[in-house]
Coordinates of C-alpha atoms in Angstrom, one line a residue:
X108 CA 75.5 31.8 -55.4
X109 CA 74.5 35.5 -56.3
X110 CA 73.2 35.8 -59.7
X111 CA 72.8 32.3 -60.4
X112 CA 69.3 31.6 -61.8
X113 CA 66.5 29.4 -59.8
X114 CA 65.7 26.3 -61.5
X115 CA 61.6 25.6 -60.9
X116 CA 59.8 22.1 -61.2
X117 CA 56.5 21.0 -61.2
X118 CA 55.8 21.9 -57.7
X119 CA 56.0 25.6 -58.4
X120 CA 53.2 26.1 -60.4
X121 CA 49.8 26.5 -58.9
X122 CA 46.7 25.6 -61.6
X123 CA 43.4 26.6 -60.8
X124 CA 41.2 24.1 -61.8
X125 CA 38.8 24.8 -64.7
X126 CA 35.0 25.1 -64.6
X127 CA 34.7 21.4 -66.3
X128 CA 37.4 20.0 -64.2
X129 CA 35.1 20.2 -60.8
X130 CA 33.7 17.7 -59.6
X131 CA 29.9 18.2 -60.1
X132 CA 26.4 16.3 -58.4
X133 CA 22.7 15.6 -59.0
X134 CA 22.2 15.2 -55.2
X135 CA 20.1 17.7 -53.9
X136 CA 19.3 18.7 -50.1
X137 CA 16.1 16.8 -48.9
X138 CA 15.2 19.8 -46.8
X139 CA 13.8 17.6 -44.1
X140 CA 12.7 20.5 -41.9
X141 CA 10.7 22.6 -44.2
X142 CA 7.5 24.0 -43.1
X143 CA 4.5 23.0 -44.9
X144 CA 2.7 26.1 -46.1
X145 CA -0.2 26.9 -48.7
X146 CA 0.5 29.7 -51.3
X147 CA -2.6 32.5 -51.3
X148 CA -1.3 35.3 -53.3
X149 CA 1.4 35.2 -56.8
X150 CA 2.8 38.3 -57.1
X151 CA 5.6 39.3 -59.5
X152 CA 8.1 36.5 -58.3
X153 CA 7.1 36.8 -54.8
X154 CA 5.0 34.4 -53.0
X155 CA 2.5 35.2 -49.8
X156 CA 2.3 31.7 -48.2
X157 CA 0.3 30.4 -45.0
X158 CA 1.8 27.9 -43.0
X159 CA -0.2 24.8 -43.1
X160 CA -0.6 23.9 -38.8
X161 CA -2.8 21.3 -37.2
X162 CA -5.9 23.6 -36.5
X163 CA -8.6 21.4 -37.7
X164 CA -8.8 18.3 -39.4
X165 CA -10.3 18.0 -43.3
X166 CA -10.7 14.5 -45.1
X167 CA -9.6 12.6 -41.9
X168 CA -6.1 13.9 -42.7
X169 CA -4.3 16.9 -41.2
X170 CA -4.7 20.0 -43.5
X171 CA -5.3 22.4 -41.2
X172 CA -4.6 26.8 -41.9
X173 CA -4.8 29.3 -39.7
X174 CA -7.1 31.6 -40.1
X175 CA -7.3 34.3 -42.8
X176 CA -7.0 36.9 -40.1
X177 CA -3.9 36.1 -38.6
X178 CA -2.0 37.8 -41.5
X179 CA 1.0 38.9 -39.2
X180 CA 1.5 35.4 -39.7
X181 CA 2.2 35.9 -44.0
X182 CA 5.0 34.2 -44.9
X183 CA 6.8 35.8 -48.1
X184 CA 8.9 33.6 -50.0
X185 CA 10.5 33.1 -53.4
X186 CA 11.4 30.2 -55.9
X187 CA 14.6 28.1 -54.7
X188 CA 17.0 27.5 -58.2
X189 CA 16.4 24.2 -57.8
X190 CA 12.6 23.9 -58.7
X191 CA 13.7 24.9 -62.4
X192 CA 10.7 26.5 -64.5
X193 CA 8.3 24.8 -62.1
X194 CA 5.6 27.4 -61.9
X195 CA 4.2 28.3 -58.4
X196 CA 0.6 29.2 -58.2
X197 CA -2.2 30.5 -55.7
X198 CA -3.5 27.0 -54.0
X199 CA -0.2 25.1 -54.5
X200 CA 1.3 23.3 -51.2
X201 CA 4.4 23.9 -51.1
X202 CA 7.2 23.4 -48.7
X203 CA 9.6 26.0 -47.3
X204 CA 12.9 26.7 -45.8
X205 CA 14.7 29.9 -44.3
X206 CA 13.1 32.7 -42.5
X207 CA 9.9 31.6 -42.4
X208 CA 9.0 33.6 -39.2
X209 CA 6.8 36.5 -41.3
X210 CA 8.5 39.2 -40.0
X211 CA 8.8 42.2 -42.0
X212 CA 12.0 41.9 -44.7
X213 CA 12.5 38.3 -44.3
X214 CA 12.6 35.7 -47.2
X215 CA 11.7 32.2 -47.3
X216 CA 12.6 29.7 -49.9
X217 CA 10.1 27.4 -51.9
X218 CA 12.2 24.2 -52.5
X219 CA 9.3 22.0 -53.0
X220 CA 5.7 21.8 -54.7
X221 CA 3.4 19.0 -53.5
X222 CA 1.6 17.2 -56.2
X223 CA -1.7 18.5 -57.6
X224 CA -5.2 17.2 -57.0
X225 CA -6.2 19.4 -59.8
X226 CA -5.1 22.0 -62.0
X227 CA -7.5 24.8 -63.0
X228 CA -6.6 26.4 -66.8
X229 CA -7.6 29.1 -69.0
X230 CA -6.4 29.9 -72.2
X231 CA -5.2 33.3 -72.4
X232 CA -6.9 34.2 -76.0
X233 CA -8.6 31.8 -78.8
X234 CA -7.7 34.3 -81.5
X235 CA -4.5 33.5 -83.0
X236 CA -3.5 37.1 -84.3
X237 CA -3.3 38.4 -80.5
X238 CA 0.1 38.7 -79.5
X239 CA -1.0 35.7 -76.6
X240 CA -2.9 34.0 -78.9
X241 CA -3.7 30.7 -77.3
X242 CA -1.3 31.1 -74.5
X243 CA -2.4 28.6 -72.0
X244 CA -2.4 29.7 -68.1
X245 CA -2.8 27.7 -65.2
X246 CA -5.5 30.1 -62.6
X247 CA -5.2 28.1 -59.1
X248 CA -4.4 24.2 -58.2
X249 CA -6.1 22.5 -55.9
X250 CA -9.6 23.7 -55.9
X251 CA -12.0 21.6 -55.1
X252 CA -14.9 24.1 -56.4
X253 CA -15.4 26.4 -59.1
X254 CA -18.5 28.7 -58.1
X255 CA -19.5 30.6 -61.3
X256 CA -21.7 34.1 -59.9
X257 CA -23.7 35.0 -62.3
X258 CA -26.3 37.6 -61.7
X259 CA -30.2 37.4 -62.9
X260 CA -30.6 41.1 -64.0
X261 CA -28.7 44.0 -64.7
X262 CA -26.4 42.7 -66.0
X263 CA -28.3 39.7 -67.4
X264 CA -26.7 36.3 -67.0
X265 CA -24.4 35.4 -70.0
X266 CA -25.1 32.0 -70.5
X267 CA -21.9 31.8 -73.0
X268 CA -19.5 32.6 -70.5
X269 CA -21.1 30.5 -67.9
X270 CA -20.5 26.9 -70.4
X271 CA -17.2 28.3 -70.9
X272 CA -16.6 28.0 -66.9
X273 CA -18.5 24.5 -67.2
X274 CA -16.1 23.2 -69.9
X275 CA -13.0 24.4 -68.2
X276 CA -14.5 23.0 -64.4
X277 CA -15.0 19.5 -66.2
X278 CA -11.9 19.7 -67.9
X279 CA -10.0 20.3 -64.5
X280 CA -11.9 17.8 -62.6
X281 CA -13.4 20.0 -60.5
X282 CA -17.3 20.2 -58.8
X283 CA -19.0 23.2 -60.4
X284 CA -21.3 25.5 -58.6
X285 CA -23.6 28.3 -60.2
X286 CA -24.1 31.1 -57.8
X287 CA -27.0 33.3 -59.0
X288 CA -27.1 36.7 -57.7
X289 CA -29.7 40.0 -57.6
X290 CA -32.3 37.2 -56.9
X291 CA -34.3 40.2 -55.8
X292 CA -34.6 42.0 -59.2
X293 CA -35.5 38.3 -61.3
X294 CA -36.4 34.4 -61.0
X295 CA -33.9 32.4 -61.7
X296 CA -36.4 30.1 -64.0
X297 CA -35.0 30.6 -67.3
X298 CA -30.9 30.3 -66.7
X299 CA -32.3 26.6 -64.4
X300 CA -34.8 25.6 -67.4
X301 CA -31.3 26.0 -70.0
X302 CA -29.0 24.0 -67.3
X303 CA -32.1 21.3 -66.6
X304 CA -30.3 18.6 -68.2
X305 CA -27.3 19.1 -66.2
X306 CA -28.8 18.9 -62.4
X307 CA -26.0 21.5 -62.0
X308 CA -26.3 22.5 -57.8
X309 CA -27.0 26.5 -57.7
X310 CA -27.6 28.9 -54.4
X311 CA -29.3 32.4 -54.9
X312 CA -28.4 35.5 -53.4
X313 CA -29.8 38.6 -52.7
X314 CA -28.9 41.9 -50.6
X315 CA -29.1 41.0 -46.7
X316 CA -30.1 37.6 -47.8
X317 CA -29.2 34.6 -45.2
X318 CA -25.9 33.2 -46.5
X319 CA -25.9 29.9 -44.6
X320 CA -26.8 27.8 -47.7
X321 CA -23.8 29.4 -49.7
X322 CA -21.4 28.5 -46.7
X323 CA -22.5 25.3 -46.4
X324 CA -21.5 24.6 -50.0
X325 CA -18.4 25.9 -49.2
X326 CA -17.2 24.5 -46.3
X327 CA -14.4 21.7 -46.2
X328 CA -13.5 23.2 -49.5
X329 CA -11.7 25.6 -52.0
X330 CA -13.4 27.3 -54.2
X331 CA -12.3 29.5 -56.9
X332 CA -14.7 32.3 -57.7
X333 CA -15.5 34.0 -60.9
X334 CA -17.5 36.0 -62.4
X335 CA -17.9 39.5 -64.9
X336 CA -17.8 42.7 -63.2
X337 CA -20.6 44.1 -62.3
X338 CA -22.8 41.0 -61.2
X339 CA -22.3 41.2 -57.3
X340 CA -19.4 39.0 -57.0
X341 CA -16.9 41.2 -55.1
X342 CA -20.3 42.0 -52.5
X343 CA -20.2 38.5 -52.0
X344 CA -16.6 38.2 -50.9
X345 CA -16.6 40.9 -48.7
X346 CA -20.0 39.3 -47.3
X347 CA -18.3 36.1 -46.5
X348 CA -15.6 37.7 -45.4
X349 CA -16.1 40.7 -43.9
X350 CA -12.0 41.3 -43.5
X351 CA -11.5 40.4 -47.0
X352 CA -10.8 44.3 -47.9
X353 CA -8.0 44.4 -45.3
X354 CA -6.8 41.0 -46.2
X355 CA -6.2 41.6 -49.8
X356 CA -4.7 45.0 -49.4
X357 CA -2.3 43.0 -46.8
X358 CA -1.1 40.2 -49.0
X359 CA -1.0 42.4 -51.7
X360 CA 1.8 44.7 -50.0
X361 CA 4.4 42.1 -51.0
X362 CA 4.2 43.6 -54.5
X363 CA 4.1 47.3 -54.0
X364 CA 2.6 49.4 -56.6
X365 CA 0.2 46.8 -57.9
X366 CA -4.0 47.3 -57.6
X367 CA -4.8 45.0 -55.1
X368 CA -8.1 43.8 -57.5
X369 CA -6.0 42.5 -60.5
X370 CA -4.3 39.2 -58.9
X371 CA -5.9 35.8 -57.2
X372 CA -5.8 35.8 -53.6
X373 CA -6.8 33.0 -51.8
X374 CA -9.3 33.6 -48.5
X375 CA -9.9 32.2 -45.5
X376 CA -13.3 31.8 -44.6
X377 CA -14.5 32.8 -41.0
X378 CA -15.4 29.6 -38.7
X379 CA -19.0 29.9 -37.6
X380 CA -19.7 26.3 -37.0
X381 CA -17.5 23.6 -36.1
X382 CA -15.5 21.9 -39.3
X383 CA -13.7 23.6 -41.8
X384 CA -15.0 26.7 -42.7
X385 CA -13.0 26.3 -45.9
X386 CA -10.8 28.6 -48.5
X387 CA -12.2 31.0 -51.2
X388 CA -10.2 31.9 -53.9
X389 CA -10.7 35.6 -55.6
X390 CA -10.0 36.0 -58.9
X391 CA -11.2 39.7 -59.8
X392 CA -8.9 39.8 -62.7
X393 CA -10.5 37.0 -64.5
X394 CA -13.5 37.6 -66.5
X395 CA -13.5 35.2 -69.3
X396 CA -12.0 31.3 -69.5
X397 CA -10.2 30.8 -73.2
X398 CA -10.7 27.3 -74.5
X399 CA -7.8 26.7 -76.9
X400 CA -6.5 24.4 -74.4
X401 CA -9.4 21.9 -74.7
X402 CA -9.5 19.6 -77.1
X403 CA -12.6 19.3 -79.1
X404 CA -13.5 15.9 -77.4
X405 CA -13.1 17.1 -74.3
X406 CA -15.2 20.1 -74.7
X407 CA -17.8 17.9 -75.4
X408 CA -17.8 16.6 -72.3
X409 CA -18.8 19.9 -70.6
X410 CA -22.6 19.5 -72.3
X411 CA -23.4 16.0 -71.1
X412 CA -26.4 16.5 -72.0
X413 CA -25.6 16.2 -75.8
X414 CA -22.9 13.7 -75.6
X415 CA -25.1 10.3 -76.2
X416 CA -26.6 12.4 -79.5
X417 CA -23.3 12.2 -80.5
X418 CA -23.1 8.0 -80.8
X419 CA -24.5 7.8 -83.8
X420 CA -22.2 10.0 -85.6
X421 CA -19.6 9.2 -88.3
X422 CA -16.2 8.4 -87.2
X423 CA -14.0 11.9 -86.4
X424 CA -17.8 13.7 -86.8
X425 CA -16.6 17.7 -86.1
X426 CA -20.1 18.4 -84.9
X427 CA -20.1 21.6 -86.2
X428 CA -23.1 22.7 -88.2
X429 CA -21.2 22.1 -91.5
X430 CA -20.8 18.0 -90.9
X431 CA -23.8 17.1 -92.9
X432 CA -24.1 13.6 -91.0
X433 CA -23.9 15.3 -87.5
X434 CA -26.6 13.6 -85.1
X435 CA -27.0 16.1 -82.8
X436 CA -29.3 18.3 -85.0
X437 CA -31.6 15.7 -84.5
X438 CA -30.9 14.9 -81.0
X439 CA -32.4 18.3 -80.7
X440 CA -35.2 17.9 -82.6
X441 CA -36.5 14.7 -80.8
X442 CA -36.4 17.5 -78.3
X443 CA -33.8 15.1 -76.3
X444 CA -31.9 18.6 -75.7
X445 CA -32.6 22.2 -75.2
X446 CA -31.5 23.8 -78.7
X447 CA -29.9 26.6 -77.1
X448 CA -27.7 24.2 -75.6
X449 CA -26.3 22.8 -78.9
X450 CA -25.5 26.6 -80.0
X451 CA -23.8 27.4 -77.4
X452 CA -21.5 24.1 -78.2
X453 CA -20.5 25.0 -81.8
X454 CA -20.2 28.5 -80.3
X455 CA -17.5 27.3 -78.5
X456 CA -15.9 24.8 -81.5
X457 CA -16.1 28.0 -83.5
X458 CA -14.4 29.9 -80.9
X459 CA -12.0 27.5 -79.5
X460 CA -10.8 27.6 -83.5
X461 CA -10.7 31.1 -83.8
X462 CA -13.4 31.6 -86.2
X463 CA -15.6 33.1 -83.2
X464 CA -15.3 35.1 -80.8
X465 CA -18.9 35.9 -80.1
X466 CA -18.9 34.5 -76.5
X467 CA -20.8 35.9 -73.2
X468 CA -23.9 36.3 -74.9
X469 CA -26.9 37.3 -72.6
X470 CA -29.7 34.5 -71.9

């Protein structure tokens, strides 16, 4: 009847259900076609990754990369939601899904990050009054190797920052090498005669010098390079590999307007022999390992040669110079340990506390 008003029920009104009122789940995708890949460059969010294809065998298991000069084949990728605050770092494995053909624009996702075999760290800064005081920083994982270059003259080897790389190699479970470089200008007598305790392996290099032993010691492996500016170490990269210009400037690109000698990039080393020619990992931007990280026991353990001075100490013995009952001054004096050696450790216990930061001195 006109004018007569409509009566509504319950079926007339729509509700839109509420954010809490949805039905929510844990489950996530298991992503059972993602592409293995390795991670070789971090940069600003953005990930340069590698896919990880049966080209050669390592270990008696399949971990085979292609080459480092196969670059069209860079895979650029970014963190799925779902790995949380997971951080993603040069050497990772990770596992990817989306686009991961490499062509120019497209996007991969990083949905998964394979469990480390090691885990490299440096501590930002031991001195607390830095605005990253004692911020700790995870450099690569995976390495197998870190090779420390150090060069024998000009600028003279800095024995200080070389048992900083020592302590933070031990720490991280991972095989130290020294390299020693500019063999041509000086012997490398006096930086062996202060490591003679520790049997530590070494190579020297020189300019045009044959570079068969250094890739011997590198083959089958990853090995994270370091080293202060100015002892040879970038020569050497380019040396081994003689694309590595071009291959950093290329894996850079995915963050534009960056220096391309300021960020880890992981390398491919040329095959020359049958095997694994292995990975090198470049980290120009790294010039000193902060200890803050370690703890005072472990530090220890990256001067074996003064850890059984150390049994006859009193219990929770700081081994600093002020503990009056401290063995290890007369550890030394038995001449059971080079001297030099036990400075450099309280060095580092100074340091590591941020009373010190006298580190890098020259031999």
């Amino acid at each position: 009847m006109p004018g007569k008003k409509r009566e509504y029920d319950e079926d007339d009104v729509r509700i839109r259900p509420g954010r809490s009122s949805r039905p929510r789940t844990r489950t996530r995708p298991k992503h059972t076609d993602a592409v293995d890949a390795l991670v070789i460059t971090v940069d600003r969010g953005r990930y340069g990754c590698i896919r990880e294809d049966a080209e050669s065998t390592r270990g008696g298991r399949r971990n085979a990369t292609p080459h480092a000069e196969h670059l069209d084949e860079l895979i650029t990728a970014m963190r799925a939601r779902e790995l949380g605050r997971k951080s993603v770092v040069v050497g990772d494995r990770v596992a990817l899904v989306g686009d991961t053909s490499g062509a120019p624009g497209a996007l991969a996702r990083i949905v998964r990050i394979a469990e480390r075999t090691s885990v490299l760290r440096r501590t930002a800064d031991d001195d607390d009054t830095t605005p990253e005081g004692r911020l700790e920083r995870v450099v690569v994982a995976n390495a197998d190797q870190l090779v420390i270059v150090s060069a024998l003259a000009d600028p003279p080897p800095r024995t200080g920052f070389i048992d900083r790389c020592l302590v933070a190699a031990y720490d991280a479970d991972v095989e130290p090498l020294l390299c020693l470089t500019k063999a041509d200008l000086a012997g490398p007598a006096g930086v062996l005669d202060y490591y003679a305790e520790l049997d530590l392996p070494y190579v020297l290099v020189q300019p045009e010098s044959d570079l068969t032993g250094v890739r011997e010691r590198l083959a089958g492996r990853i090995s994270v390079m370091v080293g202060h500016s100015g002892v040879g170490k970038s020569t050497l990269v380019n040396r081994l590999v003689p694309e590595a210009l071009r291959a950093v400037g290329v894996v850079s690109a995915i963050g534009k307007g960056r220096h391309t000698s300021t960020s880890a990039v992981a390398l491919r080393l040329p095959r020359v022999q049958k095997g694994d020619p292995g990975w090198i990992i470049d980290t120009p931007g790294i010039r000193s390992f902060g200890l803050a990280h370690v703890s005072a026991e472990s530090l220890l353990h990256g001067f074996p040669d003064l850890v059984e001075g150390t049994v006859e100490c009193p219990p929770n013995c700081g081994h600093t110079a002020g503990d009056v009952d401290c063995r290890l001054d007369a550890w030394v004096a038995a001449g059971k340990a080079d001297p030099r050696r036990l400075a450099s450790y309280r060095r580092l216990l100074s340091s590591r506390a941020g009373e010190d930061n006298s580190r890098d001195q020259s031999e």
